[in-house]
Coordinates of C-alpha atoms and ligand atoms in Angstrom, one line a residue:
X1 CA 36.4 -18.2 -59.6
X2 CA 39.1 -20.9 -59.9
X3 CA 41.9 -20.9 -56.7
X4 CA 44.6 -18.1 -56.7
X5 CA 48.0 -19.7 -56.8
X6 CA 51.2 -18.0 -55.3
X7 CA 54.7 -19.8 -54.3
X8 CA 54.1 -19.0 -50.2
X9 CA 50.6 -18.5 -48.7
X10 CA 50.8 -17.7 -44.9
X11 CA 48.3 -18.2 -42.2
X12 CA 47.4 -15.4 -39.8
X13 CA 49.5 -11.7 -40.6
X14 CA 51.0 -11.3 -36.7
X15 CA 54.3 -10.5 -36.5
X16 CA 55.5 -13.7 -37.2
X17 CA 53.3 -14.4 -40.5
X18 CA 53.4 -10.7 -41.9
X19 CA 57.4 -10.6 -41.1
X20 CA 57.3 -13.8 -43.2
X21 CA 55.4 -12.7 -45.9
X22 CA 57.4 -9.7 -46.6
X23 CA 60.7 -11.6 -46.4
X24 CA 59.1 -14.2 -49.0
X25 CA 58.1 -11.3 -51.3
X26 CA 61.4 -9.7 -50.6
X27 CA 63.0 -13.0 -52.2
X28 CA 61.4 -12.9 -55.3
X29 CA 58.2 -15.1 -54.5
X30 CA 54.7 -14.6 -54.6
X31 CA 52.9 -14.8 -51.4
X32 CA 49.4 -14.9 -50.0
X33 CA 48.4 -13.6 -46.4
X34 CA 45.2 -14.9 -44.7
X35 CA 44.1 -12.7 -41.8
X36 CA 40.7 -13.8 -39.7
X37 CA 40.6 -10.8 -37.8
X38 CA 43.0 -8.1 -37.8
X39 CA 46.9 -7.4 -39.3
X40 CA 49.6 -7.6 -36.8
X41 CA 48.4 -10.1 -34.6
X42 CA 47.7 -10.1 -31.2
X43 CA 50.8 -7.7 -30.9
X44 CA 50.2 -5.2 -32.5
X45 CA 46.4 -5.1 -31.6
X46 CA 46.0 -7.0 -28.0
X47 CA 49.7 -7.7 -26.8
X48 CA 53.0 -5.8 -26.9
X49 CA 52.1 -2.4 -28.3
X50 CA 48.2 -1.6 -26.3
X51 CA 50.1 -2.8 -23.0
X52 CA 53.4 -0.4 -23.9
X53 CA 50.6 2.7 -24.4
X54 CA 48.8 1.7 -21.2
X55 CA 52.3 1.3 -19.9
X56 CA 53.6 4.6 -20.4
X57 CA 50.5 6.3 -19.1
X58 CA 50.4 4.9 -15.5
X59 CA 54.6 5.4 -16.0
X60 CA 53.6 9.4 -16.3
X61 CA 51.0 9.2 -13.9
X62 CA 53.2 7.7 -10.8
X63 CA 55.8 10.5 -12.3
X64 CA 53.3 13.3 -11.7
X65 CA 53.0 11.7 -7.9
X66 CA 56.9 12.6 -7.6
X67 CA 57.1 15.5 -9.4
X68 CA 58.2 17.7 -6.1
X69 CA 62.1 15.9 -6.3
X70 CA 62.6 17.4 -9.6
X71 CA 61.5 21.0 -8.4
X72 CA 58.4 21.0 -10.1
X73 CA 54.7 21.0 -8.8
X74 CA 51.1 20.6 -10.4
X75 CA 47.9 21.7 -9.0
X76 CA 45.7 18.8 -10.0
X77 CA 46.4 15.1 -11.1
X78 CA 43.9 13.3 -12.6
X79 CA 43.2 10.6 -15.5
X80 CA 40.6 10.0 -17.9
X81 CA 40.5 6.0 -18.6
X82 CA 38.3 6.2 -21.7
X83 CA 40.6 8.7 -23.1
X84 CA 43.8 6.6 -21.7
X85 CA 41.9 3.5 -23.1
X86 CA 41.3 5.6 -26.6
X87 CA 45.0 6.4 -26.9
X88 CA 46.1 2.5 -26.4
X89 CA 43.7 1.5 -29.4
X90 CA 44.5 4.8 -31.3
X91 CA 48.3 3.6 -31.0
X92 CA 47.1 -0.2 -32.1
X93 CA 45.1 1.4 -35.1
X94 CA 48.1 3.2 -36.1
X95 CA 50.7 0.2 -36.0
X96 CA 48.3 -2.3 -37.8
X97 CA 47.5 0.4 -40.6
X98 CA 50.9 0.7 -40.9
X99 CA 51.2 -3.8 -41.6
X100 CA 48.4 -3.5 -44.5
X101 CA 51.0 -0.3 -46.1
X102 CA 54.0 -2.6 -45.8
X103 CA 52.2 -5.5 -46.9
X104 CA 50.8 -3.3 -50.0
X105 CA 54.1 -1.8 -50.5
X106 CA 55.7 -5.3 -50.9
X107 CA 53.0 -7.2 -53.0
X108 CA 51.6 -9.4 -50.7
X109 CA 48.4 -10.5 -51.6
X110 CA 46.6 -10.1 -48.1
X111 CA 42.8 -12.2 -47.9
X112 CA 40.4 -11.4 -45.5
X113 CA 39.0 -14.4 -43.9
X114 CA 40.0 -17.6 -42.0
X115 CA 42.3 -20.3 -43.7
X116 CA 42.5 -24.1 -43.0
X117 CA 44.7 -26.4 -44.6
X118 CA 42.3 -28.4 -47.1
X119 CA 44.5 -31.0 -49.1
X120 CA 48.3 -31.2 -50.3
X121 CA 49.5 -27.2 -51.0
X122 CA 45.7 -26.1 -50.7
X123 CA 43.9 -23.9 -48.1
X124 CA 40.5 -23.6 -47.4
X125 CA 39.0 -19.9 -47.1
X126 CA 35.9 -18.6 -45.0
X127 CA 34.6 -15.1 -44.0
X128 CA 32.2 -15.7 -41.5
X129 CA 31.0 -19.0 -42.5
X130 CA 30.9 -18.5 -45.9
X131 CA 33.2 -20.3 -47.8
X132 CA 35.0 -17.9 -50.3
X133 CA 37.7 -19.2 -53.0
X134 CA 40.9 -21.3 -51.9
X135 CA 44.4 -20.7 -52.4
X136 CA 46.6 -22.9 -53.5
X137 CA 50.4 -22.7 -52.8
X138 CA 53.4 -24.8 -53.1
X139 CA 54.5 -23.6 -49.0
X140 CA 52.2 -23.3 -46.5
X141 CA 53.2 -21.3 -42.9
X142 CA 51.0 -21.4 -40.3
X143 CA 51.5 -18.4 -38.1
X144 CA 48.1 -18.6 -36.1
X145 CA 49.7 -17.6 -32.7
X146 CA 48.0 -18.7 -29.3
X147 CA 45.2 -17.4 -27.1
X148 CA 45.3 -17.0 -23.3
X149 CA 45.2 -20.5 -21.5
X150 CA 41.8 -20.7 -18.7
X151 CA 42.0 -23.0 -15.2
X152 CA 39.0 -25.4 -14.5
X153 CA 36.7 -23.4 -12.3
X154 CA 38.6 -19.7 -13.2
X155 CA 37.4 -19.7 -16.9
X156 CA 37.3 -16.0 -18.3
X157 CA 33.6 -14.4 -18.1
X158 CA 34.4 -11.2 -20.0
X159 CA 32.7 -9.3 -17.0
X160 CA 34.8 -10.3 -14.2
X161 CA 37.3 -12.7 -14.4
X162 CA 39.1 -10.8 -17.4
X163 CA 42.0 -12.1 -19.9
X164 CA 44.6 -10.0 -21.4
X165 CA 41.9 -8.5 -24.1
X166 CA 39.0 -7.1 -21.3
X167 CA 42.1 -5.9 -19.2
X168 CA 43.4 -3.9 -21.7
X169 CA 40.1 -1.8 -22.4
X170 CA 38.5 -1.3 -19.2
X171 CA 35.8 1.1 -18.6
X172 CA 36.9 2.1 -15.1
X173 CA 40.4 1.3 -13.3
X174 CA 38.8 -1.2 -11.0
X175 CA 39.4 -0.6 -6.9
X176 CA 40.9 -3.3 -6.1
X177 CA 42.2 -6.2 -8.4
X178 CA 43.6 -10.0 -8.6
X179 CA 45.7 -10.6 -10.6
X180 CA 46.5 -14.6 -11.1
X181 CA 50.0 -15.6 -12.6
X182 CA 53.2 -13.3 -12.5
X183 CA 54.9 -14.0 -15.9
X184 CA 55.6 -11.1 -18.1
X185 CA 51.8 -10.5 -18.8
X186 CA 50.7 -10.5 -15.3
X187 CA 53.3 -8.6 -14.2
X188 CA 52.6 -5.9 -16.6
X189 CA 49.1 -5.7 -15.6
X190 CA 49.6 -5.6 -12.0
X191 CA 52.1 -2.8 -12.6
X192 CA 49.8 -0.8 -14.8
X193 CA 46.5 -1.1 -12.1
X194 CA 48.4 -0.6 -9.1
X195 CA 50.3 2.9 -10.6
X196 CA 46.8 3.7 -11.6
X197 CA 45.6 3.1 -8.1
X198 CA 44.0 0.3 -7.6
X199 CA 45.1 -2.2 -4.7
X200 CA 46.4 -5.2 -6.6
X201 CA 47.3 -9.0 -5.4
X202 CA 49.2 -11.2 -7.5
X203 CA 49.0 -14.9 -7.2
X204 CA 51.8 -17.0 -8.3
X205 CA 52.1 -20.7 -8.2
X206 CA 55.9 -20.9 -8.2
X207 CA 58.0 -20.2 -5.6
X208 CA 58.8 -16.6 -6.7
X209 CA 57.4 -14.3 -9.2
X210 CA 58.9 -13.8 -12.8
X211 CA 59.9 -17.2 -12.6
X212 CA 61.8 -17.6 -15.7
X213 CA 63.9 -14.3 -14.3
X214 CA 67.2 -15.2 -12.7
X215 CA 66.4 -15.5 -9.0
X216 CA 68.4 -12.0 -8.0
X217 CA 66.0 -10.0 -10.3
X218 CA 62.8 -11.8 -9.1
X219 CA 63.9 -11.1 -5.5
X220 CA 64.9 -7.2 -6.3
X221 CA 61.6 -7.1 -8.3
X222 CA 59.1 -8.8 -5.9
X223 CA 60.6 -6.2 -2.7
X224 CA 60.1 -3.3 -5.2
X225 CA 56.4 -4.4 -6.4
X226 CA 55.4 -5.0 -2.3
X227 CA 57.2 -1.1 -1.7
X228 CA 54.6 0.2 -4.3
X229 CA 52.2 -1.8 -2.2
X230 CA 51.1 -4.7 -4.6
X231 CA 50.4 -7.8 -2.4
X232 CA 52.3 -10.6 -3.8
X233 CA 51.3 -14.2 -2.4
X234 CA 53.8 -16.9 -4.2
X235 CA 53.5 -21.0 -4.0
X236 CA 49.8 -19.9 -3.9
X237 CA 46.4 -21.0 -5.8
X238 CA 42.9 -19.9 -6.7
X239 CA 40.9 -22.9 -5.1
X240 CA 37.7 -21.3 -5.4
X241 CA 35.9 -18.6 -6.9
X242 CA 33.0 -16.9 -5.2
X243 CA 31.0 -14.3 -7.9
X244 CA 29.0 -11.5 -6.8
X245 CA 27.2 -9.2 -8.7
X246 CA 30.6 -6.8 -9.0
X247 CA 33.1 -8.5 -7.3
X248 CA 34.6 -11.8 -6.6
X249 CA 35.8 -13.3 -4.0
X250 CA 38.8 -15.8 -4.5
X251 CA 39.7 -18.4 -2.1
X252 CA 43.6 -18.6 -2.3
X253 CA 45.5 -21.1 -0.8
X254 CA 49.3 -20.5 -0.5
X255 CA 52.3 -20.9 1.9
X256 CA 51.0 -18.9 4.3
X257 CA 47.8 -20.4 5.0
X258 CA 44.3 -20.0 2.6
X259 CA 43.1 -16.3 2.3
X260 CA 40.1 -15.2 1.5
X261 CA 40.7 -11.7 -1.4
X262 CA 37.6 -10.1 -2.4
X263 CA 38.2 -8.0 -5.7
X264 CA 36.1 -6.4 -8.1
X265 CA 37.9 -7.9 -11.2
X266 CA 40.6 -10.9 -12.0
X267 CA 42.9 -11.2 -14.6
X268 CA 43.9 -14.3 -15.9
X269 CA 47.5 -14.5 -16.8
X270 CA 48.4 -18.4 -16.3
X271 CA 49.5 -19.1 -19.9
X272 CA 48.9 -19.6 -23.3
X273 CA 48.0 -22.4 -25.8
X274 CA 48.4 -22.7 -29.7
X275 CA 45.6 -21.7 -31.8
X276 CA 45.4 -24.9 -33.2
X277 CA 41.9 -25.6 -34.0
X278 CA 39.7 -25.2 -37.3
X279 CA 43.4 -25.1 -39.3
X280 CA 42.7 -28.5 -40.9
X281 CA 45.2 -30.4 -39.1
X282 CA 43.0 -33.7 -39.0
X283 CA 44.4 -36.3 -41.1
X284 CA 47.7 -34.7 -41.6
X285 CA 51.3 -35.4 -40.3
X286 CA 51.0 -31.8 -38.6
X287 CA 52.3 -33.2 -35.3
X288 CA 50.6 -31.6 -31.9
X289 CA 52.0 -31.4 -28.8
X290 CA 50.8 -29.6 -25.1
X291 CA 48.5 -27.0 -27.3
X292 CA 51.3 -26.6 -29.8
X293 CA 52.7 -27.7 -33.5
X294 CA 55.8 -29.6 -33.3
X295 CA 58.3 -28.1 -36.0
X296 CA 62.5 -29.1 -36.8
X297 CA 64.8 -26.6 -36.3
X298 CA 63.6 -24.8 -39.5
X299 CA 60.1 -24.3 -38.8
X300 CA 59.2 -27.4 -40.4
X301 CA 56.2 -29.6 -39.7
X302 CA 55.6 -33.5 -40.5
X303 CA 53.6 -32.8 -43.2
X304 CA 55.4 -31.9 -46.3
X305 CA 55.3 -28.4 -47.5
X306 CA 53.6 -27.1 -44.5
X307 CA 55.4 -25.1 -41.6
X308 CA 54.7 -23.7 -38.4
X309 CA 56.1 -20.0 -36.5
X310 CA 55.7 -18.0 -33.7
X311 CA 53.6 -18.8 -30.9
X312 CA 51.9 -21.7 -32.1
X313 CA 54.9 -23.6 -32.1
X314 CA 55.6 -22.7 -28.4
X315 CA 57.2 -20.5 -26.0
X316 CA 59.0 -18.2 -25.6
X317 CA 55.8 -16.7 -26.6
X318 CA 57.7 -13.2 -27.9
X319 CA 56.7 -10.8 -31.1
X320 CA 60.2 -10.6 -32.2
X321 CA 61.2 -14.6 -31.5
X322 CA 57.4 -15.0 -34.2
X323 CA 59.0 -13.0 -36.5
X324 CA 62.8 -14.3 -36.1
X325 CA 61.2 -17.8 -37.1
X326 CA 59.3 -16.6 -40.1
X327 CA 62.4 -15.0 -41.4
X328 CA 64.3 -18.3 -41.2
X329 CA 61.7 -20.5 -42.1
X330 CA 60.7 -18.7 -45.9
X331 CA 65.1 -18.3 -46.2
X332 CA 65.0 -21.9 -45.6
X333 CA 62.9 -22.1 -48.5
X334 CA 64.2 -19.9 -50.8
X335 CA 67.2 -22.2 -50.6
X336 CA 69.5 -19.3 -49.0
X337 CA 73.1 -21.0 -47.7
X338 CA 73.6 -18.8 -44.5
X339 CA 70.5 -19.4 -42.3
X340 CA 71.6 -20.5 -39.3
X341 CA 69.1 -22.2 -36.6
X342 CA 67.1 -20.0 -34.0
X343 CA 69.3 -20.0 -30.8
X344 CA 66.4 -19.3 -27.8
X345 CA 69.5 -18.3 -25.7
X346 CA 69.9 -15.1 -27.7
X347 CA 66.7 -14.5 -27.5
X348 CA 66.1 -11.6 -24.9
X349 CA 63.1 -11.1 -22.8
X350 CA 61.5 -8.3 -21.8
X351 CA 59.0 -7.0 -18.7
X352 CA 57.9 -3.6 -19.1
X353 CA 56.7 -3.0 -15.5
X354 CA 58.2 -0.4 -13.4
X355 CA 61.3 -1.2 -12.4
X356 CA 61.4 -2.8 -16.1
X357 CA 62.8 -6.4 -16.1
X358 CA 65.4 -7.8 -19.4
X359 CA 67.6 -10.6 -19.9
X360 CA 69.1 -12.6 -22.5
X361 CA 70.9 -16.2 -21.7
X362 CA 71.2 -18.6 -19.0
X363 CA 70.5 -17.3 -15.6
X364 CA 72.9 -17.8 -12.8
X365 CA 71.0 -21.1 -11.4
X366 CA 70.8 -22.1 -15.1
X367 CA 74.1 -22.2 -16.1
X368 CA 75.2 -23.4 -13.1
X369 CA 73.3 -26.6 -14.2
X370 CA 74.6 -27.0 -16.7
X371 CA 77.9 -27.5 -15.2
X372 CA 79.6 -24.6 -16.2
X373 CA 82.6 -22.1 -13.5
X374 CA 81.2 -18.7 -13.8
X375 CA 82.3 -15.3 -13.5
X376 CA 79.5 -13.3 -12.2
X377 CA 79.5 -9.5 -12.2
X378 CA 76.8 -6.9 -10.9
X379 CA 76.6 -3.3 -10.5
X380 CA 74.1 -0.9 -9.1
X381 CA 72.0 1.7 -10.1
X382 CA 72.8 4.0 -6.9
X383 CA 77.1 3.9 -8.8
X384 CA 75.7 5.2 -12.1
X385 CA 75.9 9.0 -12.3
X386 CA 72.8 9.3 -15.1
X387 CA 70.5 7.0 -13.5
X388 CA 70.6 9.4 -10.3
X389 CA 70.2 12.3 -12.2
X390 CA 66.9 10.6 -13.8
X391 CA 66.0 10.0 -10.4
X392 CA 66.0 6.1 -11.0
X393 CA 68.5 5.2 -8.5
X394 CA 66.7 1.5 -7.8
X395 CA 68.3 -1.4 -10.3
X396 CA 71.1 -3.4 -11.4
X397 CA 72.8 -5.3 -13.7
X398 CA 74.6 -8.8 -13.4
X399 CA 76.4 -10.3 -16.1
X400 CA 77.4 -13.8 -15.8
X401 CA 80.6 -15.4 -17.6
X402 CA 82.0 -18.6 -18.5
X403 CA 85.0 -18.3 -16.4
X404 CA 86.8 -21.1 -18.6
X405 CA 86.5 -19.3 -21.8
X406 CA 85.0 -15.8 -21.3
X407 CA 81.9 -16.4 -23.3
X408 CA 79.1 -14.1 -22.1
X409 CA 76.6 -17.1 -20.5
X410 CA 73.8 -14.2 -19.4
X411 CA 73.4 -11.2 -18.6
X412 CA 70.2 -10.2 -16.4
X413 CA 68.8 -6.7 -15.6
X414 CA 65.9 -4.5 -13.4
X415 CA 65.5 -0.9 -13.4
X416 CA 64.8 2.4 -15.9
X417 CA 65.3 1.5 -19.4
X418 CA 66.8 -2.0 -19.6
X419 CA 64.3 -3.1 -22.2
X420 CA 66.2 -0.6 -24.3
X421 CA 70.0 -1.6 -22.5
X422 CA 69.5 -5.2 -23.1
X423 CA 70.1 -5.3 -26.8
X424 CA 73.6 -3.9 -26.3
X425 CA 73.9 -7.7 -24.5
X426 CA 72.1 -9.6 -26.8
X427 CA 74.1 -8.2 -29.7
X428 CA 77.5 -9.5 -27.7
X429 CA 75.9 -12.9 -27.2
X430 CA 75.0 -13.0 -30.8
X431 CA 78.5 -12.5 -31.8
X432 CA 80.2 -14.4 -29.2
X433 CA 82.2 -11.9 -28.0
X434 CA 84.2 -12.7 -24.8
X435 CA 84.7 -10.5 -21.6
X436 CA 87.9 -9.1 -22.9
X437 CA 86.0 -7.7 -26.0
X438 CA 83.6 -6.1 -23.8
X439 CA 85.8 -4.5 -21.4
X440 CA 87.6 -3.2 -24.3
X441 CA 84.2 -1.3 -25.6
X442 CA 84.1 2.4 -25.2
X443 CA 80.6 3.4 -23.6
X444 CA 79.4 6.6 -23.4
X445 CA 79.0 8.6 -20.4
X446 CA 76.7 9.9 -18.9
X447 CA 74.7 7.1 -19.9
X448 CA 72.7 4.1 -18.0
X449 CA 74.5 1.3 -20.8
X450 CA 77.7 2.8 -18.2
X451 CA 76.4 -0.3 -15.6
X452 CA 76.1 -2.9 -18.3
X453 CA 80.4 -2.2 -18.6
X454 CA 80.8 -1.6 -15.0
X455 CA 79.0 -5.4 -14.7
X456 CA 81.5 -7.1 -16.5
X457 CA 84.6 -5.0 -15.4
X458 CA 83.3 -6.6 -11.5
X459 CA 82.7 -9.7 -12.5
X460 CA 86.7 -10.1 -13.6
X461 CA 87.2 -7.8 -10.2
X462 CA 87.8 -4.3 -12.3
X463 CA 84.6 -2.2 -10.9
X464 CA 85.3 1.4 -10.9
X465 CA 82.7 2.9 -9.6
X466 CA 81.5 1.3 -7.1
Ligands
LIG1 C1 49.0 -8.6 -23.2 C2 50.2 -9.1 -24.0 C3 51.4 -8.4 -24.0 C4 52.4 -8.8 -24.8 N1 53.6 -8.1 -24.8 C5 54.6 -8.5 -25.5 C6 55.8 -7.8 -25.5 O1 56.0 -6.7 -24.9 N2 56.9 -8.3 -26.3 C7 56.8 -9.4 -27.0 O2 57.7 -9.8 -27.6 N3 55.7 -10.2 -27.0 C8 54.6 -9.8 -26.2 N4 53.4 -10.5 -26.2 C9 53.4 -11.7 -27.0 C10 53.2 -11.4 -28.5 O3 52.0 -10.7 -28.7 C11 53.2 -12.7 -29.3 O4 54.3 -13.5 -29.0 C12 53.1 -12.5 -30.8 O5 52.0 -11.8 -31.1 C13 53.1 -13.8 -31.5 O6 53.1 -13.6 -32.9 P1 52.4 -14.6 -33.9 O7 52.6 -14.1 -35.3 O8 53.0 -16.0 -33.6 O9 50.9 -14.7 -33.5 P2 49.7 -13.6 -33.3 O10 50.3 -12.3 -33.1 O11 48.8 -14.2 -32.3 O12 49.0 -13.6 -34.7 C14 48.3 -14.7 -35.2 C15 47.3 -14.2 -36.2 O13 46.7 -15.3 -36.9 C16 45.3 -15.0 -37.1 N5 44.7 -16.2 -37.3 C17 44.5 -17.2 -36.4 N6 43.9 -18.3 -37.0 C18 43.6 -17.9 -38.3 C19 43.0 -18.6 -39.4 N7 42.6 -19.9 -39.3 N8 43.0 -17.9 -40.5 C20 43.4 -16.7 -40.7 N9 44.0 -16.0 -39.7 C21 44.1 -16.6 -38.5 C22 44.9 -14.2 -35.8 O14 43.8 -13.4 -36.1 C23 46.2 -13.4 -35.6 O15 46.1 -12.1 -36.2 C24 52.3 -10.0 -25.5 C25 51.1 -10.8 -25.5 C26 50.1 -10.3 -24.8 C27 48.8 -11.1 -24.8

């Protein structure tokens, strides 16, 4: 059979490549998706959606443990972690089903196997060795994503030094767990074990955990974590690694002096790299740097005709900043006039641990770097009427303002619900809108979004409630 030709053929159907594929085919073009191994990515099938299932199990659970504050009582708790594993993957299944509809629905042509670039506008196609025909296309995006990054001597076994993938399905919640990095990943893990019982250490490197957090949320976070009784040792290392038949013992040096923790599993949560091996990039202008493809502000690489999205271009390693990218790269393409240039500062962030974690813009410390006079605001859960009648009275939220012009620098939030608050933010950042614009906007009451107003009204010395 000769080569199929379309006008886009993308590389790897995450969030990134399948978001671009359907924009593409939206457009008018004819488009190609490659997928090695499963569609939607590690998001939909090992990342964000798994971890939210798991997530909102141990949420339930530790709300069963407090039931008696809401006047309500239950004989027996208890939890079943093949059938909470089941639901996780059952919730995966559903989601990635749902990519090959859309995909379907849109006439993308979607090829099951692995794709490497093989020549000017032609890919190279295997299934399991096998080489099956090519594809030939005038664009080319590469949307392979990233896999989880190993240390020398702390390298994943499957067994028990566990990434994100063997975390995410395990057969028993282990006793007692280490958990090695405290980014969003780690975090999420640690929250997840520990609500499910097990006694969980996290090891952090930095100075504080949720580094990339402004430092007010990683300090409100990290006293939280310790009251639900996670050790937390920060400016700390695995220097050695000590494997038994079920358990490990990991020699941890840190601030406080080396440690010896004995656990019966680890996860590794220290990072990702690019997945950007076996794509062909030998002997092309595909430029590589630290594990990633080097791209121009619209997703282009050196080599002509070839692009790069999502997490193999680099962090912030998020589903919706993947998909963001392949929207602007194929509108690029397509020649559209308004595409404007990913700006990472509107990108927001999410934790979904419990207290959750979200921001979006330049932290405090940040924008103080960069020279700017702030306005800061904050306000606390304990003022807002709804998040006491939830019972989630821990939290707050600080907004932080250009105090020259008004411009919404960041805005930086811990407690019940803020991965859902923070868009109402990220929407104001996006359209520039000032302080006076904000304290203007009506917000319902009784609602939690009450604290994003009351954050800005005290940062221009206007707090109501509190
Ligand atoms: C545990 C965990 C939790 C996460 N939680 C969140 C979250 O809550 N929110 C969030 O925004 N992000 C989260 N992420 C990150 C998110 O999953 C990624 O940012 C996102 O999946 C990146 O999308 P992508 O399209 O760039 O790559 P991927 O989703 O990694 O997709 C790449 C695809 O390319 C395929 N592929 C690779 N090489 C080839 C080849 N040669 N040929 C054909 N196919 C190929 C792969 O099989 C894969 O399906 C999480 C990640 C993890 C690991």
């Amino acid at each position: 059979m000769p080569d199929s030709s379309f006008d886009l053929a993308v590389v790897g159907a995450g969030p990134g490549g399948y978001v671009a594929a359907i924009r593409a085919a939206q457009l008018g073009m004819s488009v190609a998706v490659v997928e090695r191994e499963h569609l939607g990515g590690i998001c939909l099938n090992w990342g964000c959606i798994p971890t939210k299932a798991l997530l909102r199990t141990s949420e339930l659970y530790n709300t069963l443990h407090h039931l008696d504050q809401f006047g309500l009582s239950v004989k027996e708790i208890g939890y079943d972690p093949k059938k909470v594993v089941d639901r996780s993957r059952k919730v995966a299944k559903q989601l990635s089903d749902g990519v090959k509809f859309l995909l379907k629905k849109n006439k993308v042509t979607v090829i099951d196997g692995a794709a490497k670039l093989a020549g000017p506008e032609k890919l190279a196609i295997s299934k399991n060795g096998k080489p099956l025909d090519g594809v030939i296309a005038k664009h080319i995006i590469l949307a392979t994503g990233a896999r989880a990054r190993a240390l020398p001597g702390l390298e994943p076994d499957g067994k028990l030094v566990w990434t994100y993938k063997e975390a995410m399905v395990p057969a028993a919640i282990p006793k007692s767990l280490l958990v090695v990095g405290s980014g969003a990943i780690g975090i999420e893990f640690a929250s997840f074990y520990r609500m499910m019982g097990a006694e969980v250490t996290v090891v952090e490197v930095m100075a504080r955990i949720l580094p990339v957090e402004d430092h007010e949320v990683s300090a409100f976070a990290r006293k939280q974590f310790e009251k639900q009784g996670i050790t937390i040792l920060t400016g700390a290392k695995v220097a050695k690694l000590d494997k038994s038949s079920d358990s490990v013992k990991a020699t941890v040096e840190h601030d406080g002096g080396p440690s010896v923790i004995e656990a019966e599993r680890i996860i590794l949560a220290i990072g990702i790299t690019g997945n950007v091996a076996d794509i062909g990039l030998e002997g092309t202008k595909v430029k590589v740097e630290r594990g990633h493809v080097v791209v121009d502000a619209w997703l282009r690489t050196g080599e002509p005709g070839v692009y790069a999205i999502g997490d193999l271009v680099g962090a912030p390693w998020l589903a919706h900043k993947a998909s963001h990218e392949g929207t602007i790269c194929v509108e690029k393409i397509a020649g559209l006039n308004h595409v404007q240039p990913l700006n990472v500062l509107n990108i927001p962030g999410c934790t979904y641990c419990t207290p959750q974690v979200a921001s979006v813009g330049l932290t405090e410390a940040k924008a103080k770097e960069a020279g700017k006079t702030l306005k800061i605001g904050r306000f606390p859960y304990i003022g807002n009427g709804k998040a006491i009648a939830l019972g989630e009275p821990e939290g707050f939220v600080k907004t932080i303002f250009d105090a020259d012009t008004g411009e919404l620098l960041g805005a930086h939030m811990i407690g019940a619900e803020v991965t859902e608050l923070i868009q109402g933010f990220t929407i104001a950042k996006t359209l520039e809108t000032t302080e006076a614009e904000l304290m203007e906007t009506i917000f319902p009451h009784p609602t939690l979004s009450e604290m994003m107003h009351e954050s800005v009204l005290d940062a221009y010395g206007r707090a109501i409630h509190f």
